[in-house]
Coordinates of C-alpha atoms in Angstrom, one line a residue:
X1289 CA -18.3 5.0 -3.8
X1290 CA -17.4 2.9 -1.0
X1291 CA -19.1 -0.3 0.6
X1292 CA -19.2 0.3 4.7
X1293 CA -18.8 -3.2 6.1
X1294 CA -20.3 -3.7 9.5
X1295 CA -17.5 -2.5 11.3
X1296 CA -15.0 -5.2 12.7
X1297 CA -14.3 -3.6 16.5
X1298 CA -15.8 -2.1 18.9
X1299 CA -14.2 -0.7 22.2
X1300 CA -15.4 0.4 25.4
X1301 CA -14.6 3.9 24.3
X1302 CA -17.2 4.9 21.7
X1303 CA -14.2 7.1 19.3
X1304 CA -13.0 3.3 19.0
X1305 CA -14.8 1.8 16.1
X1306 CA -13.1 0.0 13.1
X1307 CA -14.6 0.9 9.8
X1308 CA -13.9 -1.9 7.4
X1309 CA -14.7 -0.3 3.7
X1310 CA -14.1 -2.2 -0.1
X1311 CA -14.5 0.7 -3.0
X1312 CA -16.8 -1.3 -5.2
X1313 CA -13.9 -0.4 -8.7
X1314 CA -11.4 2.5 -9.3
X1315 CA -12.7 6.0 -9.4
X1316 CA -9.7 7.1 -11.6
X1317 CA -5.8 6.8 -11.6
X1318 CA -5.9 10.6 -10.0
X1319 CA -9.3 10.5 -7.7
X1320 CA -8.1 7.3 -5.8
X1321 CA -5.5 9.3 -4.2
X1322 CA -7.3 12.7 -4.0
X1323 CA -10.0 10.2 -2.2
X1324 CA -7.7 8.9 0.0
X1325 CA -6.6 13.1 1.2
X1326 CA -10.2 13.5 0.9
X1327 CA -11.0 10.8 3.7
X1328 CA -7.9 12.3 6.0
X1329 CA -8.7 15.4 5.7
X1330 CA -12.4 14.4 7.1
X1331 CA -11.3 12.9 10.0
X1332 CA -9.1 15.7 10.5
X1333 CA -11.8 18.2 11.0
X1334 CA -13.3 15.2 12.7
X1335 CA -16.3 14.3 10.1
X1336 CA -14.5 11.1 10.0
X1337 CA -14.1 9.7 14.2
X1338 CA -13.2 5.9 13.9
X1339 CA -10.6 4.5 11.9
X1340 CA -11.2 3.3 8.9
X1341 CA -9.2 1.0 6.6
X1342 CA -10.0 1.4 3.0
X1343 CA -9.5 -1.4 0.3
X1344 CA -9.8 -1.0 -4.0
X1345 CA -8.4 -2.7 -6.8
X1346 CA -7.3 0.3 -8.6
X1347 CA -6.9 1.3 -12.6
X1348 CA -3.3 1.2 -14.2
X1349 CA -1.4 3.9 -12.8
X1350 CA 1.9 4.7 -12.2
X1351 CA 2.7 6.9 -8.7
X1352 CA 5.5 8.9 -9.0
X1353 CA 7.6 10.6 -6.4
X1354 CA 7.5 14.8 -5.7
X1355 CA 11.1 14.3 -6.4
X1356 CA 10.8 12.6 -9.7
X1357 CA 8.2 15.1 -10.8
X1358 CA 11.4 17.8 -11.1
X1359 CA 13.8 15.4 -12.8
X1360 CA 14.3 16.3 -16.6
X1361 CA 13.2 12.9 -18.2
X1362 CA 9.9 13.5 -16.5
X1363 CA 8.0 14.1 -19.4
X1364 CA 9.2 11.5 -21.3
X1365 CA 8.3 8.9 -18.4
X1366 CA 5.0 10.2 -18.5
X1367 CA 4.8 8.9 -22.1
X1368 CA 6.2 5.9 -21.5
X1369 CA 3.7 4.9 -19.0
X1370 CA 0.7 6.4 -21.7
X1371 CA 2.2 3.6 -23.8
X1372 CA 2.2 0.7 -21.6
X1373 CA -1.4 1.6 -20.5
X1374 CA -0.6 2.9 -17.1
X1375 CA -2.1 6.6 -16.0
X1376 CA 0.7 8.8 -14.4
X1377 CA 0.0 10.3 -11.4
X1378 CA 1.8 12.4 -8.7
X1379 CA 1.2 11.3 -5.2
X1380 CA 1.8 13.7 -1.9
X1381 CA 3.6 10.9 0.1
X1382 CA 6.5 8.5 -0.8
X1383 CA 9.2 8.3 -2.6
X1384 CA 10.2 7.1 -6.2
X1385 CA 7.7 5.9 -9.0
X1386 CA 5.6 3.2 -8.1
X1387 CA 2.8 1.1 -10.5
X1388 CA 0.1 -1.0 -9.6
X1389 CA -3.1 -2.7 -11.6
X1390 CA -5.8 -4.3 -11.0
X1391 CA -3.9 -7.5 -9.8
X1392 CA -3.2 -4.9 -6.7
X1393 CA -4.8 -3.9 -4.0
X1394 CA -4.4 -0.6 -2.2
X1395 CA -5.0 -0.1 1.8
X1396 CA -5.6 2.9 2.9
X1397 CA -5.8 3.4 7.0
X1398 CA -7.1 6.4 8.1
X1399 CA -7.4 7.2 11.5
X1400 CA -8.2 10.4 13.8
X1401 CA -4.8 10.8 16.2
X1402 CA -4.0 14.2 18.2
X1403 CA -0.6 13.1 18.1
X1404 CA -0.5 12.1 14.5
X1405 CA 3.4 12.3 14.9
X1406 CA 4.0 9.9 17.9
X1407 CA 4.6 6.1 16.2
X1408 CA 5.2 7.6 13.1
X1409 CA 7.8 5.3 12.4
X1410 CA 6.5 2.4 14.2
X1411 CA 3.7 2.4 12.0
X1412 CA 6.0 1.7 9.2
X1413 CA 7.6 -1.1 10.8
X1414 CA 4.4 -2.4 12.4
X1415 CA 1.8 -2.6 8.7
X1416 CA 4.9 -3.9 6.9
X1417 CA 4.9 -7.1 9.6
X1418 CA 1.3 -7.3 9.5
X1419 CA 0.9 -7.2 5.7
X1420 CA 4.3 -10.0 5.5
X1421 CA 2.1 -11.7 7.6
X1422 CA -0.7 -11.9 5.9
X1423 CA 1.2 -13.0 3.0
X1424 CA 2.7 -15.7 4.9
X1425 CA 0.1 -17.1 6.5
X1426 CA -1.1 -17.6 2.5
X1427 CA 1.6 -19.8 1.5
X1428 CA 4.1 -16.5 0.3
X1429 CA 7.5 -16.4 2.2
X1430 CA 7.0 -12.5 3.2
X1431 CA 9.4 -10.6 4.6
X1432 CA 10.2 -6.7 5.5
X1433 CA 12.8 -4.5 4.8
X1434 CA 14.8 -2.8 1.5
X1435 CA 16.3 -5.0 -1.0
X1436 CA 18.8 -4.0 -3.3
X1437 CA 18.1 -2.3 -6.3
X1438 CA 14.7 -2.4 -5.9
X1439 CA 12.3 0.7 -7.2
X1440 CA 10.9 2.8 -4.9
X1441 CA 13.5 1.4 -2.3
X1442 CA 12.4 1.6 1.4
X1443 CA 13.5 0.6 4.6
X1444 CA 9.8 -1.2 4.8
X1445 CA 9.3 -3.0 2.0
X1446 CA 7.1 -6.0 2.0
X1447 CA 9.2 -9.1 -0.4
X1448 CA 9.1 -12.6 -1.0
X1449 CA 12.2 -14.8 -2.3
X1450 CA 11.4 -16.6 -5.4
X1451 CA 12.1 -20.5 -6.4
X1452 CA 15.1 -21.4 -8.2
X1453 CA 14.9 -20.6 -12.3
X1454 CA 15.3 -23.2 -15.0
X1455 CA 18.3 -25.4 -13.9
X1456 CA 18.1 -24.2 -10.8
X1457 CA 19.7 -20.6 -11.0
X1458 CA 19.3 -18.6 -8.1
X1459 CA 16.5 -15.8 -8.1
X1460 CA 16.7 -12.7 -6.0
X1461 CA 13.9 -11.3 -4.4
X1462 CA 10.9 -9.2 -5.7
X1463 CA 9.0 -6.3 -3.7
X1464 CA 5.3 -7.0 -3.2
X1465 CA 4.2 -3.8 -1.6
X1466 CA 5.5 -0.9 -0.6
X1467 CA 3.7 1.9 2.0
X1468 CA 3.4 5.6 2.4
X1469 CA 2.7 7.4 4.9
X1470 CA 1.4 11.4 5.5
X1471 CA 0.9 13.1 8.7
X1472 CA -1.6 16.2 9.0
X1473 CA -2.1 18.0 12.5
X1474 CA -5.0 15.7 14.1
X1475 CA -4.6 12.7 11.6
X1476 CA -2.5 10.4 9.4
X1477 CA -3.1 7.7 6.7
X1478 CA -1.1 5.2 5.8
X1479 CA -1.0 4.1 2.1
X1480 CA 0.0 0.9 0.5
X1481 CA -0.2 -0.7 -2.2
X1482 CA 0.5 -4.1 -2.9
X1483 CA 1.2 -6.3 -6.0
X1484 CA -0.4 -9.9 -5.6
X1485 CA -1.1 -10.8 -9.5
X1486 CA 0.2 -10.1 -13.0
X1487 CA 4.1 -8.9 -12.2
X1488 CA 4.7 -8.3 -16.3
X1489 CA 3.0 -5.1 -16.7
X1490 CA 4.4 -3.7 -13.9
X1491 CA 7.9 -4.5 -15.0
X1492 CA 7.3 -3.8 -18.1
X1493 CA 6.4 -0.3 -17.5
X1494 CA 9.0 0.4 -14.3
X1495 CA 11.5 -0.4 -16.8
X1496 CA 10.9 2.3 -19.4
X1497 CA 10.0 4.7 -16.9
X1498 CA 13.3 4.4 -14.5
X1499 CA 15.3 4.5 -18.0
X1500 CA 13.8 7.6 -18.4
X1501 CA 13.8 9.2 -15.4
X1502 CA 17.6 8.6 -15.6
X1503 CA 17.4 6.1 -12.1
X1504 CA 19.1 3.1 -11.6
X1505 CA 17.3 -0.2 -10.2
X1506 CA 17.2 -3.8 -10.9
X1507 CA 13.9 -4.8 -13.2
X1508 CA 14.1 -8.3 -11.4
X1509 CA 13.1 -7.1 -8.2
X1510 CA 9.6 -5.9 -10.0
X1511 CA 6.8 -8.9 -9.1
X1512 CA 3.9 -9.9 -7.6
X1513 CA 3.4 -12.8 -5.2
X1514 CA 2.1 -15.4 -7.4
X1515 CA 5.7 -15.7 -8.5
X1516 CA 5.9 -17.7 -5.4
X1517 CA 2.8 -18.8 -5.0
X1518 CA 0.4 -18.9 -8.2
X1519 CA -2.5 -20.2 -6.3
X1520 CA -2.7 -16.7 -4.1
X1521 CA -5.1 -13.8 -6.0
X1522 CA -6.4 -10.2 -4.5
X1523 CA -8.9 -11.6 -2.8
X1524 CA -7.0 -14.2 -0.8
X1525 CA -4.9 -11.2 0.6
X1526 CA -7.7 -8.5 1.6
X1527 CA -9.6 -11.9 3.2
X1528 CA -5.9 -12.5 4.9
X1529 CA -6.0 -8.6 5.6
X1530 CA -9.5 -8.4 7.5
X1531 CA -8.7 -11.2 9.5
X1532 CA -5.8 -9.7 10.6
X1533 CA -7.8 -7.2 12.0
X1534 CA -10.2 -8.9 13.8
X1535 CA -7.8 -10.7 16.5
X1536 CA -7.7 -7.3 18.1
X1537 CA -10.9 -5.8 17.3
X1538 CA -10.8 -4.7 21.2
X1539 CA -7.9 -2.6 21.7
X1540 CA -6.9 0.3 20.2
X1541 CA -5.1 0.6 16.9
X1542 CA -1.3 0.4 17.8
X1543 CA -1.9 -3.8 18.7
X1544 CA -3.3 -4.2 14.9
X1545 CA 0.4 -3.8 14.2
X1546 CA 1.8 -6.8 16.5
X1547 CA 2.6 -9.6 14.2
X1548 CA -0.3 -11.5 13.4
X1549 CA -0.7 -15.1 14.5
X1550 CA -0.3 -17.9 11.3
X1551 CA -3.9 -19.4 10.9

């Protein structure tokens, strides 16, 4: 299922040994995530003793929220997404529906942690910088935090400004990745997933599915970074990602989330 890269640090302490993994393609909408719980709850019960950071380009899917799940238009967002191609899915972290494709990537970091809870914030703050970062250093004007109307709106959202329209109208900014995280006694994982190519299927199917589900948002702020940079694909990111990594191969995982240094 997954391709074990020779792992990227190694620390003086043996438990310290980063586990850089690519999933080869999707195993379904629904097993992604369950893989992802699957892969916490290992190192949890300590199968899993290094961190690991785990990369795929998943299948259509849309993610909703818990909450959205109880919300009467539910069912009929469900069809919605069935018609734009998109799997619906209910994911265990997060908030509001979220889609991605395969001009996404999804990182999953996983990582053993007696005190799962301490930086539980920080960690928010500290991937978004580091994934901005990345962006940045790859020609995308990233930046963190909410914008308005945005969906799945989060204090930690990962945007980019776009480039004046035709005639030079102003153009708001879009979200390019927005992150989860969820906390078991022993371990956590962080979740993101980011939206580098292709932005008009994801609007396309945010647009029916928040009409549905009765939830206001504006469609513009639904992208992908090649609507500031065309030249940037998946694989310029998750190269952009593991090198952020290696800098501090070293140390233990709270200095992966210092801002990265532009290459």
């Amino acid at each position: 299922m997954l391709e074990v890269v020779q792992p990227l640090a190694r620390h003086a302490a043996p438990s310290v040994v980063l586990q850089w993994t690519r999933q080869g393609s999707s195993l379904g909408p629904a097993e992604d995530l369950d893989y992802g719980i699957t892969l916490l709850r290992a190192a949890q019960n300590g199968v899993i003793t290094s961190p690991m950071v785990r990369l795929y380009r998943p299948a259509p899917t849309v993610a909703f929220g818990q909450r959205d799940a109880r919300l009467p238009g539910f069912a009929r967002a469900q069809q919605a997404c069935r018609a734009h191609g998109f799997a619906p899915v209910v994911r265990r972290a997060g908030g509001r529906a979220a889609a991605y494709h395969a001009g996404s990537v999804v990182v999953d970091h996983i990582q053993r942690d007696q005190d799962a809870m301490q930086g539980f914030q920080d960690r928010f703050a500290g991937f978004g910088e580091m994934f901005a970062q990345v962006f940045r250093n790859a020609g995308v004007p990233a930046a963190v935090g909410e914008i308005p109307g945005e969906y799945c709106p989060g204090e930690y959202s990962v945007h980019t400004p776009l480039p004046p329209g035709p005639g030079g109208a102003a153009r708001g900014p879009v979200k390019l990745a927005g992150t989860a995280q969820r906390v078991v006694k022993g371990a956590w994982l962080f979740s993101s997933s980011v939206v580098v190519e292709d932005p008009a299927p994801i609007r396309d199917v945010l647009v029916d599915v928040y009409e549905a589900l009765g939830l206001d948002w504006d469609p513009a702020t639904a992208g992908a970074a090649t609507d500031a940079a065309p030249g940037v694909d998946v694989e310029t990111f998750a190269a952009g990602l593991r090198a952020a990594y290696r800098p501090v191969e070293d140390r233990p995982w709270a200095d992966l989330l210092q801002a990265v240094p532009p290459q």
